[in-house]
């Protein structure tokens, strides 16, 4: 029950065992790839082109920065979390000048404050932000921030690796230019693929560069005409893509996947807070991961060890400034279900009790009351 990689359903695992063709030379594969990209675009509510890249989600973050950044470009790095902050390294690596817009790691970005900042300074080629900052369990309102940046003609790069599918994401309404996702989070496919939704404006910005993109593997332009030219920059990981296709079919079969994530997350938060534990952060609680503070007198390692050894349930600690201070319960994709959550909460209650922290309520009961429709 970690915040990714998530469980992979059997039909996805089986899809990876299907017979494969030559993904460079067989036109059938170009159709299959394009079809899957279009289906993902539909899930993201966008008319932009979607590409599937061979590489874990981090490749997407790097590819966006590599493809847009030229030497000396000013880039607004919106930083209210670890992944948010991390974008500055990619910007720097490709010769850009990151300008950090920093705000509390305990709160979502205030759109009003950002608007005030932008009134004074808005000469940025693009801005980076994180939809769902996984280490702190916080979701930023990209649907309000995107249009604000768009007003100033600032392109947007959004890390939604742990956001998309579980959190609402309407890429076109939010005016987002490059949106990145990963196969191993709420899609619940195996690790290894990046999903990148790229706007026309972002592509045009790449066209206008005076210097070439300083990467081949992370060059988004290389994908632009793959279908017309029947050419991929490298051999596509066809089995991984068949797996993702099955995972996307699973998403389409569910009428309200965001609703399921929201319901489970509300149940978990109610259970955690009623028990006398405290959630990390003041607002913007994620639908996909719940982060609570380790109670006084106990360590994160003790909790994680007992959970794993005695109950065979893996939770996660966190890193950076959060290391040792919080525990993360992932509920994204296939992991966001009542049964697993009830088991997890029971085990957590037993674990905490063993360590001397007595919960004020039975967490699984609170969870059930919250998520199950009243009869
Ligand atoms: C998971 C994740 C990524 C991808 O990074 P890995 O930790 O290597 O899987 C990028 N951004 C966010 C916010 C993530 O949660």
Coordinates of C-alpha atoms and ligand atoms in Angstrom, one line a residue:
X1 CA 0.0 0.0 0.0
X2 CA 2.8 2.4 -1.0
X3 CA 2.3 5.4 -3.2
X4 CA 3.5 3.5 -6.3
X5 CA 4.4 1.4 -8.0
X6 CA 0.9 0.0 -7.5
X7 CA -0.7 -3.4 -7.9
X8 CA -1.0 -4.7 -11.5
X9 CA -4.2 -6.5 -12.3
X10 CA -3.9 -9.9 -13.9
X11 CA -5.3 -8.9 -17.3
X12 CA -2.5 -6.3 -17.5
X13 CA 0.1 -8.9 -16.6
X14 CA -1.3 -11.2 -19.2
X15 CA -1.3 -8.5 -21.9
X16 CA 2.4 -8.2 -21.5
X17 CA 2.8 -11.9 -22.5
X18 CA 1.1 -11.4 -25.8
X19 CA 3.0 -12.3 -29.0
X20 CA 4.6 -9.2 -30.4
X21 CA 5.5 -7.8 -33.8
X22 CA 8.4 -5.7 -35.0
X23 CA 7.5 -2.3 -33.5
X24 CA 9.8 -0.4 -35.9
X25 CA 8.7 -2.0 -39.1
X26 CA 5.2 -3.2 -38.7
X27 CA 2.6 -0.6 -39.6
X28 CA 0.1 -2.3 -37.4
X29 CA 2.0 -1.3 -34.3
X30 CA 2.0 2.4 -35.4
X31 CA -1.8 2.2 -35.4
X32 CA -1.9 0.5 -32.1
X33 CA 0.4 3.0 -30.5
X34 CA -1.6 5.9 -31.9
X35 CA -4.9 4.5 -30.8
X36 CA -3.6 4.1 -27.2
X37 CA -2.2 7.6 -27.2
X38 CA -5.6 8.9 -28.3
X39 CA -7.4 7.0 -25.6
X40 CA -5.1 8.4 -23.0
X41 CA -5.7 11.9 -24.4
X42 CA -9.4 11.3 -23.9
X43 CA -8.8 10.4 -20.2
X44 CA -6.8 13.6 -19.8
X45 CA -9.5 15.7 -21.5
X46 CA -7.1 17.0 -24.1
X47 CA -6.8 17.5 -27.8
X48 CA -3.0 17.8 -27.5
X49 CA -0.8 15.1 -28.8
X50 CA 0.0 12.3 -26.3
X51 CA 3.2 10.3 -26.6
X52 CA 4.4 7.2 -24.7
X53 CA 8.1 7.3 -24.0
X54 CA 10.3 4.3 -23.0
X55 CA 11.4 5.3 -19.5
X56 CA 10.0 5.7 -16.0
X57 CA 8.2 8.9 -15.2
X58 CA 11.3 10.8 -14.4
X59 CA 12.2 10.7 -18.1
X60 CA 9.1 12.8 -18.8
X61 CA 10.2 15.5 -16.4
X62 CA 13.7 15.6 -17.9
X63 CA 12.4 15.5 -21.5
X64 CA 10.1 18.5 -20.9
X65 CA 13.0 20.6 -19.5
X66 CA 15.5 19.3 -22.1
X67 CA 13.1 20.1 -25.0
X68 CA 12.1 23.6 -23.9
X69 CA 15.2 25.0 -22.2
X70 CA 17.9 27.1 -24.0
X71 CA 20.9 28.6 -22.4
X72 CA 19.9 31.6 -20.2
X73 CA 16.1 31.0 -20.3
X74 CA 14.4 32.1 -17.2
X75 CA 12.1 29.4 -15.8
X76 CA 9.7 29.8 -13.0
X77 CA 10.0 26.8 -10.7
X78 CA 6.9 26.6 -8.4
X79 CA 8.2 24.9 -5.3
X80 CA 5.9 23.8 -2.5
X81 CA 7.2 20.2 -2.3
X82 CA 10.1 18.0 -3.0
X83 CA 9.3 17.2 -6.6
X84 CA 8.4 20.8 -7.2
X85 CA 11.8 21.9 -6.0
X86 CA 13.5 19.2 -8.0
X87 CA 12.6 20.7 -11.3
X88 CA 15.3 23.4 -10.7
X89 CA 18.0 20.7 -11.3
X90 CA 16.7 19.8 -14.7
X91 CA 16.4 23.4 -15.7
X92 CA 19.9 24.1 -14.6
X93 CA 21.2 21.0 -16.3
X94 CA 20.0 22.2 -19.6
X95 CA 21.4 25.7 -19.2
X96 CA 18.3 27.5 -17.9
X97 CA 18.1 29.9 -15.0
X98 CA 15.6 28.6 -12.5
X99 CA 13.7 31.3 -10.5
X100 CA 12.1 29.6 -7.5
X101 CA 8.7 30.6 -6.3
X102 CA 8.7 29.1 -2.9
X103 CA 5.9 28.6 -0.5
X104 CA 5.1 26.4 2.5
X105 CA 5.4 22.6 2.1
X106 CA 2.3 22.3 4.3
X107 CA -0.1 24.2 2.0
X108 CA -1.2 24.2 -1.6
X109 CA -0.1 27.0 -3.8
X110 CA -2.2 30.1 -3.2
X111 CA -3.4 31.3 -6.6
X112 CA -3.9 34.8 -5.3
X113 CA -0.3 35.0 -4.0
X114 CA 1.1 33.7 -7.2
X115 CA -1.0 36.2 -9.1
X116 CA 0.5 39.0 -7.1
X117 CA 4.0 37.7 -7.7
X118 CA 3.4 37.4 -11.5
X119 CA 2.1 41.0 -11.7
X120 CA 5.7 42.1 -10.9
X121 CA 7.6 39.5 -12.7
X122 CA 6.4 37.4 -15.6
X123 CA 9.2 37.1 -18.1
X124 CA 9.5 33.4 -18.0
X125 CA 9.7 31.0 -20.9
X126 CA 7.9 28.3 -19.0
X127 CA 6.9 27.4 -15.4
X128 CA 7.1 24.0 -13.7
X129 CA 4.7 22.6 -11.1
X130 CA 3.6 19.4 -9.5
X131 CA 0.0 18.3 -9.6
X132 CA 0.3 15.8 -6.7
X133 CA 3.4 16.1 -4.6
X134 CA 3.7 12.5 -3.4
X135 CA 6.2 12.9 -0.5
X136 CA 3.8 15.2 1.4
X137 CA 0.5 14.0 -0.1
X138 CA -0.6 17.4 -1.4
X139 CA -2.5 18.3 -4.5
X140 CA -2.1 21.6 -6.2
X141 CA -4.9 23.3 -8.0
X142 CA -3.4 23.1 -11.5
X143 CA -6.8 24.0 -13.0
X144 CA -6.5 27.5 -11.5
X145 CA -2.7 28.0 -11.8
X146 CA -2.5 26.9 -15.4
X147 CA -4.9 29.6 -16.8
X148 CA -3.1 32.2 -14.7
X149 CA 0.3 31.4 -16.2
X150 CA -1.3 31.1 -19.6
X151 CA -2.6 34.7 -19.4
X152 CA 1.1 35.8 -19.3
X153 CA 2.1 33.6 -22.2
X154 CA 4.1 31.4 -19.9
X155 CA 4.2 27.7 -21.0
X156 CA 3.5 25.2 -18.3
X157 CA 5.2 21.9 -17.5
X158 CA 3.2 19.8 -15.0
X159 CA 4.4 16.7 -13.2
X160 CA 1.2 14.7 -12.7
X161 CA 3.0 11.3 -12.4
X162 CA 1.2 10.5 -9.2
X163 CA -1.8 12.7 -9.9
X164 CA -3.4 11.7 -13.2
X165 CA -6.3 9.2 -13.3
X166 CA -6.9 9.3 -9.5
X167 CA -7.1 13.1 -9.4
X168 CA -9.3 15.1 -11.7
X169 CA -7.2 16.4 -14.6
X170 CA -8.6 18.4 -17.5
X171 CA -5.6 19.4 -19.4
X172 CA -7.2 21.7 -22.0
X173 CA -9.4 23.5 -19.5
X174 CA -6.4 24.0 -17.3
X175 CA -4.3 25.3 -20.3
X176 CA -1.4 23.0 -19.5
X177 CA 1.3 22.7 -22.2
X178 CA 3.3 19.6 -21.2
X179 CA 1.8 17.1 -18.8
X180 CA 3.7 14.1 -17.6
X181 CA 2.5 10.8 -16.2
X182 CA 3.9 7.4 -15.4
X183 CA 2.6 3.9 -16.0
X184 CA 3.3 2.7 -12.4
X185 CA 1.1 5.0 -10.4
X186 CA -2.7 5.3 -10.8
X187 CA -2.7 3.6 -14.2
X188 CA -1.6 0.5 -12.4
X189 CA 0.6 -0.8 -15.2
X190 CA 4.2 -1.9 -14.6
X191 CA 6.9 0.7 -14.2
X192 CA 8.7 1.8 -17.3
X193 CA 6.7 4.2 -19.4
X194 CA 6.2 7.9 -19.4
X195 CA 3.1 9.5 -20.7
X196 CA 3.6 13.0 -22.1
X197 CA 0.8 15.3 -23.4
X198 CA 2.3 18.1 -25.4
X199 CA 0.5 21.2 -26.7
X200 CA 1.0 22.8 -30.1
X201 CA 2.4 25.9 -28.3
X202 CA 5.1 23.8 -26.6
X203 CA 6.0 22.2 -29.9
X204 CA 6.2 25.6 -31.6
X205 CA 8.5 26.8 -28.8
X206 CA 10.8 23.9 -29.5
X207 CA 10.7 24.8 -33.2
X208 CA 11.8 28.3 -32.5
X209 CA 14.9 27.3 -30.6
X210 CA 18.2 28.8 -31.8
X211 CA 20.2 25.9 -30.4
X212 CA 19.5 22.2 -30.8
X213 CA 17.9 20.2 -28.0
X214 CA 20.8 18.8 -26.0
X215 CA 19.5 15.3 -25.8
X216 CA 18.3 12.5 -28.1
X217 CA 16.5 10.3 -25.7
X218 CA 14.8 13.2 -24.0
X219 CA 13.9 15.1 -27.1
X220 CA 10.1 15.4 -27.5
X221 CA 10.4 16.7 -31.0
X222 CA 11.7 13.3 -32.1
X223 CA 8.2 11.9 -31.6
X224 CA 6.3 14.6 -33.5
X225 CA 5.8 12.9 -36.9
X226 CA 6.2 9.3 -35.8
X227 CA 3.0 8.3 -37.5
X228 CA 3.3 10.1 -40.8
X229 CA 6.9 9.0 -41.1
X230 CA 6.4 5.6 -39.6
X231 CA 9.5 6.1 -37.5
X232 CA 10.2 6.0 -33.8
X233 CA 13.4 7.4 -32.4
X234 CA 14.1 4.1 -30.8
X235 CA 12.5 0.6 -30.6
X236 CA 9.3 0.8 -28.6
X237 CA 8.9 -1.4 -25.6
X238 CA 6.0 -3.2 -27.2
X239 CA 5.1 -5.6 -24.3
X240 CA 5.0 -2.7 -21.8
X241 CA 2.8 -0.8 -24.1
X242 CA 0.4 -3.8 -24.5
X243 CA 0.3 -3.9 -20.7
X244 CA -0.5 -0.2 -20.5
X245 CA -3.2 -0.7 -23.1
X246 CA -4.9 -3.2 -20.9
X247 CA -4.6 -0.9 -17.9
X248 CA -6.2 1.9 -19.9
X249 CA -9.0 -0.4 -20.9
X250 CA -9.6 -1.1 -17.2
X251 CA -9.8 2.6 -16.5
X252 CA -12.3 3.1 -19.3
X253 CA -14.5 0.3 -17.9
X254 CA -14.9 2.2 -14.7
X255 CA -17.6 4.9 -14.7
X256 CA -16.1 7.1 -12.1
X257 CA -12.5 6.4 -11.2
X258 CA -11.8 9.8 -9.7
X259 CA -14.8 9.3 -7.5
X260 CA -13.5 6.0 -6.2
X261 CA -10.2 7.6 -5.3
X262 CA -11.9 10.5 -3.6
X263 CA -14.2 8.3 -1.6
X264 CA -11.4 6.0 -0.4
X265 CA -9.2 9.0 0.5
X266 CA -12.0 10.7 2.5
X267 CA -12.5 7.4 4.3
X268 CA -8.8 7.0 5.2
X269 CA -8.5 10.6 6.4
X270 CA -11.6 10.3 8.6
X271 CA -10.2 7.1 10.1
X272 CA -6.7 8.6 10.7
X273 CA -7.9 11.8 12.3
X274 CA -10.6 10.2 14.4
X275 CA -8.0 7.8 15.8
X276 CA -6.1 10.8 17.1
X277 CA -3.3 10.8 14.5
X278 CA -2.6 14.0 12.6
X279 CA -2.4 14.4 8.8
X280 CA 0.6 16.2 7.4
X281 CA -0.3 19.5 5.8
X282 CA -3.1 22.0 6.2
X283 CA -5.0 21.6 3.0
X284 CA -5.0 20.1 -0.5
X285 CA -5.1 16.5 0.8
X286 CA -4.4 14.1 -2.0
X287 CA -6.9 11.6 -3.4
X288 CA -4.0 9.2 -4.1
X289 CA -1.9 9.1 -1.0
X290 CA -2.5 9.9 2.7
X291 CA 0.4 11.2 4.8
X292 CA 0.2 11.3 8.6
X293 CA 2.7 12.3 11.2
X294 CA 4.5 9.6 13.2
X295 CA 3.3 9.9 16.8
X296 CA 5.7 11.0 19.6
X297 CA 7.9 8.3 21.0
X298 CA 7.6 6.0 18.0
X299 CA 9.7 5.9 14.9
X300 CA 8.6 5.4 11.3
X301 CA 10.9 2.3 11.0
X302 CA 9.2 0.6 13.9
X303 CA 5.8 1.1 12.2
X304 CA 6.9 0.0 8.8
X305 CA 8.7 -3.1 10.1
X306 CA 5.8 -4.4 12.2
X307 CA 3.4 -3.6 9.3
X308 CA 5.5 -5.6 7.0
X309 CA 6.6 -8.5 9.2
X310 CA 3.5 -9.2 11.1
X311 CA 0.8 -8.1 8.7
X312 CA 2.6 -8.4 5.3
X313 CA 1.6 -4.9 4.3
X314 CA 4.1 -2.4 3.0
X315 CA 3.6 1.3 3.7
X316 CA 6.1 4.0 3.0
X317 CA 8.1 6.5 5.0
X318 CA 9.1 9.6 3.2
X319 CA 12.3 11.5 2.3
X320 CA 14.1 14.8 2.3
X321 CA 12.7 17.1 5.1
X322 CA 9.9 14.6 5.7
X323 CA 12.2 11.6 6.5
X324 CA 11.3 9.9 9.7
X325 CA 8.5 12.3 10.4
X326 CA 5.6 10.8 8.4
X327 CA 4.1 7.6 7.1
X328 CA 2.5 7.4 3.7
X329 CA -0.4 5.1 2.8
X330 CA -0.8 4.8 -1.0
X331 CA -4.3 4.5 -2.4
X332 CA -3.9 5.0 -6.1
X333 CA -5.1 2.8 -9.0
X334 CA -5.7 -0.8 -8.1
X335 CA -4.7 -0.1 -4.5
X336 CA -7.7 2.2 -3.9
X337 CA -10.2 -0.4 -2.8
X338 CA -12.3 -0.9 0.3
X339 CA -10.9 -4.4 1.1
X340 CA -7.3 -3.5 1.1
X341 CA -7.9 -0.3 2.9
X342 CA -9.8 -2.1 5.7
X343 CA -7.0 -4.6 6.1
X344 CA -4.4 -1.8 6.1
X345 CA -6.2 0.2 8.8
X346 CA -6.7 -2.9 11.0
X347 CA -3.1 -3.7 10.7
X348 CA -2.0 -0.1 11.4
X349 CA -4.2 0.0 14.5
X350 CA -2.6 -3.2 15.8
X351 CA 0.9 -2.0 15.0
X352 CA 0.4 1.3 16.7
X353 CA -1.1 -0.4 19.8
X354 CA 1.9 -2.7 20.0
X355 CA 4.1 0.4 20.0
X356 CA 2.1 2.0 22.8
X357 CA -0.2 4.4 20.7
X358 CA -3.8 3.6 21.4
X359 CA -6.2 4.8 18.7
X360 CA -9.3 6.5 20.0
X361 CA -11.6 4.6 17.6
X362 CA -11.6 1.5 15.5
X363 CA -10.2 2.9 12.3
X364 CA -11.8 0.4 10.0
X365 CA -15.2 1.1 11.4
X366 CA -14.8 4.9 10.8
X367 CA -13.6 4.1 7.3
X368 CA -16.6 1.8 6.5
X369 CA -19.1 4.3 7.9
X370 CA -17.6 7.0 5.6
X371 CA -17.2 5.1 2.4
X372 CA -20.2 2.7 2.4
X373 CA -23.5 4.2 1.3
X374 CA -25.9 4.3 4.3
X375 CA -28.6 1.6 4.1
Ligands
LIG1 C1 6.6 8.7 -8.7 C2 6.8 10.1 -9.1 C3 7.6 10.5 -10.1 C4 8.5 9.4 -10.8 O1 9.5 9.1 -10.0 P1 9.9 7.8 -9.3 O2 9.9 8.1 -7.9 O3 11.2 7.4 -9.9 O4 8.8 6.8 -9.6 C5 7.7 11.8 -10.4 N1 7.0 12.7 -9.8 C6 6.1 12.4 -8.8 C7 5.4 13.5 -8.1 C8 6.0 11.1 -8.4 O5 5.2 10.7 -7.4

